[in-house]
Coordinates of N, CA and C in Angstrom, one line a residue:
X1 N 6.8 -25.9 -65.3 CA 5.8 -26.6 -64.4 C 4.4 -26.3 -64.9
X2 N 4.1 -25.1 -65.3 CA 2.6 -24.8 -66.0 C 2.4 -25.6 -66.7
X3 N 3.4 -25.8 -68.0 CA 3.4 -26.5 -69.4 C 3.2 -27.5 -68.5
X4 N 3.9 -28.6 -67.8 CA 3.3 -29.7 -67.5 C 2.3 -29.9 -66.9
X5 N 1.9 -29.1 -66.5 CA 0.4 -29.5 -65.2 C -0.7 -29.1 -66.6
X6 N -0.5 -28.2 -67.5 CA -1.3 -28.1 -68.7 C -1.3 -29.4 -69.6
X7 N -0.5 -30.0 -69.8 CA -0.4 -31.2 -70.8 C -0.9 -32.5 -70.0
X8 N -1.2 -33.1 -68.6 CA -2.0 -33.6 -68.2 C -3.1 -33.6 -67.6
X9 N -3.7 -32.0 -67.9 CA -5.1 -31.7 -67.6 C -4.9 -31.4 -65.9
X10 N -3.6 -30.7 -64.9 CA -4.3 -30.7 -63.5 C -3.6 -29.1 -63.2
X11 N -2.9 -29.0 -62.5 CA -2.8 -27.7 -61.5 C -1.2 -27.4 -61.0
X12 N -0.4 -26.4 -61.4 CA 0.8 -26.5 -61.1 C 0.6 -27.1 -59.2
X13 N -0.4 -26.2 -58.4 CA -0.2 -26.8 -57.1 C -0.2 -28.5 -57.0
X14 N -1.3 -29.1 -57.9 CA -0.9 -30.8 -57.8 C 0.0 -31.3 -57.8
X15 N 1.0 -30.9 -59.0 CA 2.5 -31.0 -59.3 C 3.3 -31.0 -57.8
X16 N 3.6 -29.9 -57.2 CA 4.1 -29.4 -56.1 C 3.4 -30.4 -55.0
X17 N 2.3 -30.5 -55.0 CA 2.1 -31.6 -53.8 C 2.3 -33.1 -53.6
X18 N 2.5 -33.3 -55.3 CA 2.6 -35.0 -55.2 C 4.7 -34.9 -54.6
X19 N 5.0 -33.3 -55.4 CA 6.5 -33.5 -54.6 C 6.6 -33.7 -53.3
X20 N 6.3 -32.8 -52.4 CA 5.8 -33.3 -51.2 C 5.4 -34.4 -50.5
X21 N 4.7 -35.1 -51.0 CA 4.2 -36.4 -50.9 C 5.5 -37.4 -50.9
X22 N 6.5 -36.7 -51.6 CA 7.6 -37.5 -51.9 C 7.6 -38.3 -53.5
X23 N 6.5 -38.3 -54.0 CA 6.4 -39.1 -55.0 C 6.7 -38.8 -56.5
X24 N 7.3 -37.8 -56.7 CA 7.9 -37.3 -57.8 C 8.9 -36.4 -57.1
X25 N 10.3 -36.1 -57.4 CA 11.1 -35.4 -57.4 C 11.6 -35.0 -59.1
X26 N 11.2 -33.7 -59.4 CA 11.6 -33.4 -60.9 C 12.9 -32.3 -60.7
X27 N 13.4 -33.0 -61.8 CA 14.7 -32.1 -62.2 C 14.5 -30.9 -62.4
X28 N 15.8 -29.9 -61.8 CA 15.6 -28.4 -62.0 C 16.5 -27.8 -63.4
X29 N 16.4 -26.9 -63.9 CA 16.6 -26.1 -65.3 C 17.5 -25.6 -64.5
X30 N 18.6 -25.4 -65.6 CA 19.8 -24.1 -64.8 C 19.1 -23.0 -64.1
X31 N 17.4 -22.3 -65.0 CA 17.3 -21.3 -64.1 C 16.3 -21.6 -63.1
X32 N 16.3 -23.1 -61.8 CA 15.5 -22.9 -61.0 C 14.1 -23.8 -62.0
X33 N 13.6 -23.8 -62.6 CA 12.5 -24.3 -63.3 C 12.3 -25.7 -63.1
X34 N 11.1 -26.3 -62.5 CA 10.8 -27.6 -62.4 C 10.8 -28.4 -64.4
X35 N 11.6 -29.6 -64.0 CA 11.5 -30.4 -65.5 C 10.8 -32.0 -64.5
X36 N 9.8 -31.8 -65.5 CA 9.3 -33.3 -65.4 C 9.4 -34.2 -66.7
X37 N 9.6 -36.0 -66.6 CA 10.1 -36.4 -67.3 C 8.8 -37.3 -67.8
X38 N 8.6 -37.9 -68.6 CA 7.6 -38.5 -69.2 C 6.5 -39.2 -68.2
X39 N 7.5 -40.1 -67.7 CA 7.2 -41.1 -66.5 C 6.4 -40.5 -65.1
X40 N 7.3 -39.8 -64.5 CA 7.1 -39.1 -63.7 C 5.4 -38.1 -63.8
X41 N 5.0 -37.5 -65.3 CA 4.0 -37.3 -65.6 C 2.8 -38.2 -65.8
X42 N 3.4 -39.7 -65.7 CA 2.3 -40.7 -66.1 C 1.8 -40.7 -64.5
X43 N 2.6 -40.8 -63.9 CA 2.3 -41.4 -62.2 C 1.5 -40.2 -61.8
X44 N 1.9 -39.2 -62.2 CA 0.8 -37.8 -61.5 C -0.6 -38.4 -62.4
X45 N -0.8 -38.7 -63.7 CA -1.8 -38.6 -63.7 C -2.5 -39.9 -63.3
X46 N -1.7 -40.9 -63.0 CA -2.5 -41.8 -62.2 C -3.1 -41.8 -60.9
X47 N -2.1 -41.1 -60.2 CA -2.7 -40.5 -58.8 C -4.2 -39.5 -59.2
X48 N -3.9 -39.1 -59.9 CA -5.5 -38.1 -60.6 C -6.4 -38.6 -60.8
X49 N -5.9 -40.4 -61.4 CA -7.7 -41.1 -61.6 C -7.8 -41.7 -60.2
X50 N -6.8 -42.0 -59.4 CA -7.4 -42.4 -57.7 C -8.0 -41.6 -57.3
X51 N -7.4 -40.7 -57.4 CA -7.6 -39.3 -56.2 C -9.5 -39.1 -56.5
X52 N -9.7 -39.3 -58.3 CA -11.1 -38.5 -58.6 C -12.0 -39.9 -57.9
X53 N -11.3 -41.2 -57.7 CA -12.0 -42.3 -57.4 C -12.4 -42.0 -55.7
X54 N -12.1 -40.9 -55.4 CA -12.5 -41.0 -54.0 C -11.0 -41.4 -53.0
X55 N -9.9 -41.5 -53.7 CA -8.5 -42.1 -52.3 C -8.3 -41.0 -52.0
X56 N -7.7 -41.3 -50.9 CA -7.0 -40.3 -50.3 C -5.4 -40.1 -50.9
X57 N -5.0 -38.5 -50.9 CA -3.7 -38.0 -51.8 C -2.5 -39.7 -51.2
X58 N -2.3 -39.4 -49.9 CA -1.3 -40.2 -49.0 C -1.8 -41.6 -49.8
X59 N -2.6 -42.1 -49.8 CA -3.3 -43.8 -50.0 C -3.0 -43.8 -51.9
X60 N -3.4 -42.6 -52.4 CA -2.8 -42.6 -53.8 C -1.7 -42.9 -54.1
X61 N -0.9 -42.3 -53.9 CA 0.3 -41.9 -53.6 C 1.5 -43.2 -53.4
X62 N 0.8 -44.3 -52.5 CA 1.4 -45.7 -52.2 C 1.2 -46.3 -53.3
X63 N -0.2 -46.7 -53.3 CA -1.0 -47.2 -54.3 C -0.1 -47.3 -55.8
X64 N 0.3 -45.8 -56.1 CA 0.9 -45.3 -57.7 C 2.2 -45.8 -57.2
X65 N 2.8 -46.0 -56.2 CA 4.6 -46.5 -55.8 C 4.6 -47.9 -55.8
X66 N 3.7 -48.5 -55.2 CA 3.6 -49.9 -55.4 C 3.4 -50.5 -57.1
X67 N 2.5 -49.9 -57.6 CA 2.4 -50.6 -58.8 C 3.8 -50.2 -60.2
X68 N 4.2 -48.8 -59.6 CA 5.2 -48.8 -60.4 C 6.9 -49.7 -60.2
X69 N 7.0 -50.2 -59.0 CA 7.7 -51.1 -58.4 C 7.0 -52.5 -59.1
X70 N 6.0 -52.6 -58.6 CA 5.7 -54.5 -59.4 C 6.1 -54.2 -61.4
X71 N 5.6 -53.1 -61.9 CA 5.8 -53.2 -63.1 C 7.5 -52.8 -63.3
X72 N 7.9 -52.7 -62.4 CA 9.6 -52.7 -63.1 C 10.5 -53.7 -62.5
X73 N 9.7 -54.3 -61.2 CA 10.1 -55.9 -60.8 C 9.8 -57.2 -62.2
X74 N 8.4 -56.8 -63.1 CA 8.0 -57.0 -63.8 C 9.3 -57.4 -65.6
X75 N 9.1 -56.2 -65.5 CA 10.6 -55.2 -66.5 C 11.6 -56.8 -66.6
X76 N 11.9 -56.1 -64.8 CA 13.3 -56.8 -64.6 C 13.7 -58.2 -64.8
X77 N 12.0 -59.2 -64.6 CA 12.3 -60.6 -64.8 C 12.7 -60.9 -66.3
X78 N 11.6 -60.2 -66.8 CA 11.8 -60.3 -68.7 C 13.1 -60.2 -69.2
X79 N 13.9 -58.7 -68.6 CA 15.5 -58.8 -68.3 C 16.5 -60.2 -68.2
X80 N 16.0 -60.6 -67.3 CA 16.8 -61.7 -66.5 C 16.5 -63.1 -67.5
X81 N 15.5 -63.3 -68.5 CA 15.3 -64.4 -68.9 C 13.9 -64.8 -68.4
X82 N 13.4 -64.7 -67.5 CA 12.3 -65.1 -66.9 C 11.6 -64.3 -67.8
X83 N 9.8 -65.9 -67.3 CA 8.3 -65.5 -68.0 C 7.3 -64.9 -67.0
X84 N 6.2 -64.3 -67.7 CA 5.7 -63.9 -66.7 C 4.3 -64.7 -66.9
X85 N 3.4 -64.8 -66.5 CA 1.9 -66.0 -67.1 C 1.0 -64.4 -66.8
X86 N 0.0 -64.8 -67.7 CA -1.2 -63.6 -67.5 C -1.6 -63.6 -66.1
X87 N -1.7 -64.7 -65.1 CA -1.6 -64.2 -63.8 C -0.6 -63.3 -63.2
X88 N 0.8 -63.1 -64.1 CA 1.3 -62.0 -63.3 C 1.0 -60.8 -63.4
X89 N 0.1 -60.5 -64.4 CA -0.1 -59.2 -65.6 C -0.2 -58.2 -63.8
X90 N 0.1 -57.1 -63.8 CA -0.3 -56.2 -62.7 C -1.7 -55.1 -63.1
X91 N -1.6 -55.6 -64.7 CA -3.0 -54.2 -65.0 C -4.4 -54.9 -65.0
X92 N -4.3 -56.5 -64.7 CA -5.6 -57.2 -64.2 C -5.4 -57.2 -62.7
X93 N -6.9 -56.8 -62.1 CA -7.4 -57.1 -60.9 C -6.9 -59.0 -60.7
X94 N -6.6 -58.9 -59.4 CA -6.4 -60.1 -58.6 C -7.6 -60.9 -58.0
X95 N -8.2 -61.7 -58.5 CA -9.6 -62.3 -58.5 C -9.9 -62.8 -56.9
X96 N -10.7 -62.1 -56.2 CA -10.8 -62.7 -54.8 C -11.4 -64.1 -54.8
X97 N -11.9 -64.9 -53.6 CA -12.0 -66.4 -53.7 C -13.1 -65.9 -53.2
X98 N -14.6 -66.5 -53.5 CA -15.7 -66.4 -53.2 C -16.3 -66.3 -51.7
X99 N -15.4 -67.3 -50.5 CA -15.7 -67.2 -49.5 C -15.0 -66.1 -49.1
X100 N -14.7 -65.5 -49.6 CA -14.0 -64.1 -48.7 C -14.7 -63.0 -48.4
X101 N -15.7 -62.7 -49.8 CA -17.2 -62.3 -49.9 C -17.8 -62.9 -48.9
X102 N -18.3 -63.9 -48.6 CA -19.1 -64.5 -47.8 C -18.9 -64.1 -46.3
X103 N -20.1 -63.5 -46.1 CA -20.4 -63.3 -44.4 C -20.4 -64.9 -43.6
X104 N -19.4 -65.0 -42.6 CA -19.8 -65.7 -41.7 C -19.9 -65.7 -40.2
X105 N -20.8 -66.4 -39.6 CA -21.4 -66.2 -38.1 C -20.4 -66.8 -37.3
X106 N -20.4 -67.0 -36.6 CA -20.0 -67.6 -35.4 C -21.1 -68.2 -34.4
X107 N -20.9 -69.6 -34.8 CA -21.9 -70.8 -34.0 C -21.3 -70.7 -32.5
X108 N -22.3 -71.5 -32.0 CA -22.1 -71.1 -30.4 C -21.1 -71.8 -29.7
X109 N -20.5 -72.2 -28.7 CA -19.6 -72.8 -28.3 C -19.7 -74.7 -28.5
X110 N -20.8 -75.0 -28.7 CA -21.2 -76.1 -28.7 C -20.9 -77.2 -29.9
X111 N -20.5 -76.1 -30.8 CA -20.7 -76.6 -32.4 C -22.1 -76.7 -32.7
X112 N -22.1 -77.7 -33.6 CA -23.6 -78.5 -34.4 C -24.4 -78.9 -33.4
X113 N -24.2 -78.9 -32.4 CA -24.9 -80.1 -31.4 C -26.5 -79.3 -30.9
X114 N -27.0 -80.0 -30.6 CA -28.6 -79.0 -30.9 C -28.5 -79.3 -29.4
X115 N -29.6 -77.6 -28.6 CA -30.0 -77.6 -27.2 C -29.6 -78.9 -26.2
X116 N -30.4 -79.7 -26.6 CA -30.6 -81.0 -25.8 C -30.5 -81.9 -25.6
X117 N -28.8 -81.6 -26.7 CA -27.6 -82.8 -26.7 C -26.8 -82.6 -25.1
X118 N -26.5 -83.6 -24.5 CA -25.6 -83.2 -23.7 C -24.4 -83.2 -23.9

């Protein structure tokens, strides 16, 4: 477990918490010794660039489970014959629609109609 918390720059306790979290489960050595597997090291250190972004461990945590699910739903269509278009790519941002940004008010019960319309 050292060796790996050493080879992605973090803390055997990180290791141990993301287990907890549920989000890694690593294989044990005949004697008791945590084995982590490539993968499983990639997701801890992705949780590490959330986590330094300010998320919370729990909101990380989803965040790294969800995207690793779209990229092996991903996997799976390529599998199956199916294409994917650079809109499905998962490592581009999803482009919001400009009014979504946009603050809106709430006009008064009347609509458009000015004071001293009846």
């Amino acid at each position: 477990m050292g060796r790996a918390a050493d080879m992605i720059g973090v803390t055997p306790a990180f290791l141990r918490s993301l287990g907890t979290a549920g989000l890694i489960e690593p294989e044990r050595s005949l004697g008791g010794h945590r084995r982590y597997s490539r993968h499983q090291l990639q997701l801890a250190v992705r949780v590490r660039q959330l986590l330094d972004e300010g998320m919370l461990l729990s909101a990380a945590c989803r965040i790294v489970t969800l995207e690793d699910r779209l990229t092996a739903a991903h996997r799976r269509i390529v599998e199956l014959g199916g294409t994917l278009t650079a809109e499905d790519d998962a490592d581009l941002p999803t482009p919001t629609r400009p009014d979504i940004a946009t603050t809106h008010y709430y006009g008064s019960p009347r609509g458009d109609r000015s004071p001293s319309a009846p």
